[in-house]
């Protein structure tokens, strides 16, 4: 019994050190890791809904920029994109990230993936090609998928999965207070992105989306299955 308790205790300490230590003793980020602080396409589409975002606008923008930084890096390091290919993917990723969680604010729904995608499709009609709009939609709808997503071509598959991984990394880092989930990124790169683009309370906001959280209760005051909406958006 004591041995089992010791093993569990050691595992918990090891996990805490794994996730927390890089924040307290940061090392240098990868030379190729580019922290993106300016994203004109992201800002164009976020500005359309600045009133709906309210005080959360800058918090959400920093989240999008961190995910964008992670996604661009993963396209190069994992998908084999060269710099030109990575840059060509930026406009679509910026637009998709502007909308990826937008339904939380515009539609006031915890089941926000489809409303977010539908709003993007409506706004982008006549601006992007049908293929680009489909890529934006796929990026939004599948960004909470646990395992790898497979699309119709290698480029789309790589972009959707890069954003998906970047979002998982950023959300878990903010929610858990450490770089526990890395998805192919180095802890130093994650810490560097958060130093340059502070979370500004994003982790607390994520906690508020849980069934017991304040925002979930605000959207659905009565205890019902709708309170579980934030959990229904996850897919294997």
Coordinates of C-alpha atoms in Angstrom, one line a residue, residues 27-234:
X27 CA 15.3 27.9 -21.9
X28 CA 15.8 29.5 -25.3
X29 CA 13.1 29.0 -27.9
X30 CA 13.9 27.2 -31.2
X31 CA 15.8 29.5 -33.6
X32 CA 13.1 28.8 -36.2
X33 CA 10.1 29.5 -34.0
X34 CA 8.4 32.7 -35.0
X35 CA 6.1 34.4 -32.6
X36 CA 3.4 36.1 -34.6
X37 CA 2.2 39.3 -33.1
X38 CA 0.6 40.9 -36.1
X39 CA -2.0 39.2 -38.3
X40 CA -4.0 41.5 -40.6
X41 CA -6.5 39.0 -41.7
X42 CA -7.2 37.9 -38.2
X43 CA -7.8 41.5 -37.1
X44 CA -10.0 42.3 -40.1
X45 CA -12.5 39.6 -39.2
X46 CA -12.3 40.0 -35.4
X47 CA -13.0 43.7 -35.8
X48 CA -16.4 43.0 -37.4
X49 CA -17.5 41.5 -34.1
X50 CA -15.6 43.6 -31.6
X51 CA -18.8 44.6 -29.8
X52 CA -19.9 41.0 -29.4
X53 CA -16.5 40.1 -28.0
X54 CA -16.5 43.0 -25.6
X55 CA -13.8 42.8 -22.9
X56 CA -12.7 39.3 -24.2
X57 CA -11.5 40.7 -27.6
X58 CA -7.8 41.1 -26.6
X59 CA -7.9 37.9 -24.6
X60 CA -9.2 36.0 -27.6
X61 CA -6.9 37.7 -30.0
X62 CA -3.8 36.7 -28.0
X63 CA -5.1 33.1 -28.0
X64 CA -5.5 33.2 -31.8
X65 CA -2.0 34.6 -32.2
X66 CA -0.4 31.9 -30.0
X67 CA -2.2 29.2 -31.9
X68 CA -1.2 30.8 -35.2
X69 CA 2.4 30.8 -34.0
X70 CA 2.3 27.2 -33.0
X71 CA 0.5 26.1 -36.2
X72 CA 2.9 27.9 -38.5
X73 CA 5.9 26.2 -36.7
X74 CA 4.3 22.8 -36.9
X75 CA 3.6 23.2 -40.7
X76 CA 7.4 23.6 -41.1
X77 CA 8.7 21.1 -38.6
X78 CA 6.1 18.3 -39.0
X79 CA 4.4 18.8 -42.4
X80 CA 7.6 19.8 -44.2
X81 CA 6.3 23.1 -45.5
X82 CA 9.0 25.5 -46.6
X83 CA 8.8 29.2 -45.6
X84 CA 6.9 30.2 -48.7
X85 CA 4.3 27.4 -48.3
X86 CA 3.9 28.3 -44.6
X87 CA 3.3 31.9 -45.5
X88 CA 0.8 31.0 -48.2
X89 CA -1.2 29.1 -45.5
X90 CA -1.3 32.1 -43.1
X91 CA -4.3 34.0 -44.5
X92 CA -6.6 31.0 -44.3
X93 CA -5.3 30.1 -40.8
X94 CA -5.8 33.7 -39.6
X95 CA -9.4 33.8 -40.9
X96 CA -10.2 30.3 -39.5
X97 CA -8.8 31.3 -36.1
X98 CA -10.8 34.5 -36.0
X99 CA -14.0 32.4 -36.2
X100 CA -12.9 29.2 -34.5
X101 CA -14.6 30.0 -31.1
X102 CA -16.7 32.9 -32.2
X103 CA -20.0 31.3 -31.6
X104 CA -19.4 31.5 -27.9
X105 CA -19.8 35.3 -28.2
X106 CA -22.0 35.9 -31.3
X107 CA -24.4 33.0 -30.8
X108 CA -24.1 32.6 -27.0
X109 CA -23.9 28.9 -27.3
X110 CA -21.6 26.3 -25.7
X111 CA -22.1 24.1 -28.8
X112 CA -20.4 26.7 -30.9
X113 CA -18.5 24.9 -33.6
X114 CA -21.3 24.8 -36.2
X115 CA -22.5 28.3 -35.5
X116 CA -18.9 29.6 -35.8
X117 CA -18.4 27.7 -39.1
X118 CA -21.7 28.9 -40.5
X119 CA -21.0 32.5 -39.7
X120 CA -17.6 32.2 -41.4
X121 CA -19.1 30.7 -44.5
X122 CA -21.7 33.5 -44.7
X123 CA -19.1 36.3 -44.2
X124 CA -16.6 34.8 -46.6
X125 CA -18.9 34.1 -49.5
X126 CA -17.6 36.0 -52.5
X127 CA -14.3 36.8 -50.8
X128 CA -12.6 33.4 -50.8
X129 CA -12.8 30.5 -53.2
X130 CA -15.0 27.6 -52.5
X131 CA -12.0 25.5 -51.6
X132 CA -10.6 28.1 -49.2
X133 CA -14.0 28.4 -47.5
X134 CA -14.2 24.6 -47.1
X135 CA -10.7 24.7 -45.5
X136 CA -11.8 27.4 -43.1
X137 CA -14.8 25.4 -42.2
X138 CA -12.9 22.2 -41.7
X139 CA -10.3 24.0 -39.5
X140 CA -13.1 25.4 -37.3
X141 CA -15.2 22.2 -37.1
X142 CA -12.3 19.9 -36.4
X143 CA -10.1 22.0 -34.2
X144 CA -11.2 20.1 -31.0
X145 CA -10.6 16.6 -32.5
X146 CA -8.4 14.5 -30.3
X147 CA -6.7 12.4 -32.9
X148 CA -5.4 13.4 -36.4
X149 CA -7.9 14.6 -39.0
X150 CA -7.6 13.4 -42.6
X151 CA -8.8 15.5 -45.5
X152 CA -9.0 15.3 -49.3
X153 CA -5.4 16.5 -49.9
X154 CA -2.1 16.8 -48.0
X155 CA -2.1 20.6 -47.7
X156 CA -5.6 20.8 -46.2
X157 CA -4.8 17.9 -43.9
X158 CA -1.6 19.6 -42.7
X159 CA -3.2 23.0 -42.1
X160 CA -6.2 21.6 -40.2
X161 CA -4.0 19.4 -38.0
X162 CA -1.5 22.2 -37.3
X163 CA -4.2 24.5 -36.0
X164 CA -5.8 21.6 -34.1
X165 CA -2.6 20.8 -32.4
X166 CA -1.8 24.4 -31.7
X167 CA -5.2 24.9 -30.1
X168 CA -4.9 21.9 -27.9
X169 CA -1.5 23.1 -26.7
X170 CA -2.6 26.6 -26.0
X171 CA -5.9 25.7 -24.3
X172 CA -4.4 23.0 -22.1
X173 CA -1.4 25.3 -21.2
X174 CA -3.8 28.1 -20.1
X175 CA -6.2 25.8 -18.3
X176 CA -3.6 23.6 -16.5
X177 CA -1.1 26.3 -15.9
X178 CA 1.8 24.6 -17.6
X179 CA 3.1 23.0 -20.8
X180 CA 1.8 19.6 -20.1
X181 CA 0.5 19.0 -23.6
X182 CA 3.0 19.8 -26.3
X183 CA 2.0 18.1 -29.6
X184 CA 5.4 18.2 -31.1
X185 CA 6.3 21.7 -29.9
X186 CA 9.1 22.3 -27.4
X187 CA 8.3 23.6 -24.0
X188 CA 10.6 26.5 -24.6
X189 CA 8.6 27.6 -27.6
X190 CA 5.3 27.3 -25.7
X191 CA 6.7 29.4 -22.8
X192 CA 8.1 32.0 -25.2
X193 CA 4.8 32.4 -27.0
X194 CA 3.0 32.9 -23.7
X195 CA 5.6 35.4 -22.5
X196 CA 5.2 37.5 -25.7
X197 CA 1.4 37.1 -25.9
X198 CA 0.1 36.8 -22.3
X199 CA -3.0 34.7 -21.7
X200 CA -4.8 37.6 -19.9
X201 CA -7.2 35.3 -18.0
X202 CA -7.9 32.9 -20.9
X203 CA -7.4 29.9 -18.6
X204 CA -10.1 31.2 -16.2
X205 CA -12.4 31.7 -19.1
X206 CA -12.0 28.1 -20.3
X207 CA -12.7 26.9 -16.8
X208 CA -15.9 29.0 -16.8
X209 CA -17.1 27.1 -19.9
X210 CA -17.2 23.8 -18.0
X211 CA -20.7 22.6 -16.8
X212 CA -20.0 23.9 -13.3
X213 CA -18.4 27.2 -14.6
X214 CA -19.8 30.7 -14.4
X215 CA -20.2 31.3 -18.1
X216 CA -21.9 27.9 -18.6
X217 CA -24.4 28.8 -15.9
X218 CA -24.9 32.3 -17.3
X219 CA -25.8 30.8 -20.7
X220 CA -27.9 28.0 -19.3
X221 CA -29.2 29.0 -15.8
X222 CA -31.2 25.8 -15.4
X223 CA -29.3 22.6 -14.8
X224 CA -29.8 20.6 -17.9
X225 CA -27.9 18.8 -20.7
X226 CA -27.2 22.1 -22.3
X227 CA -24.7 22.8 -19.6
X228 CA -22.7 19.9 -21.1
X229 CA -22.4 21.8 -24.4
X230 CA -18.8 22.6 -23.9
X231 CA -18.0 18.9 -23.7
X232 CA -20.0 17.9 -26.7
X233 CA -17.7 19.8 -29.1
X234 CA -14.9 17.3 -28.6

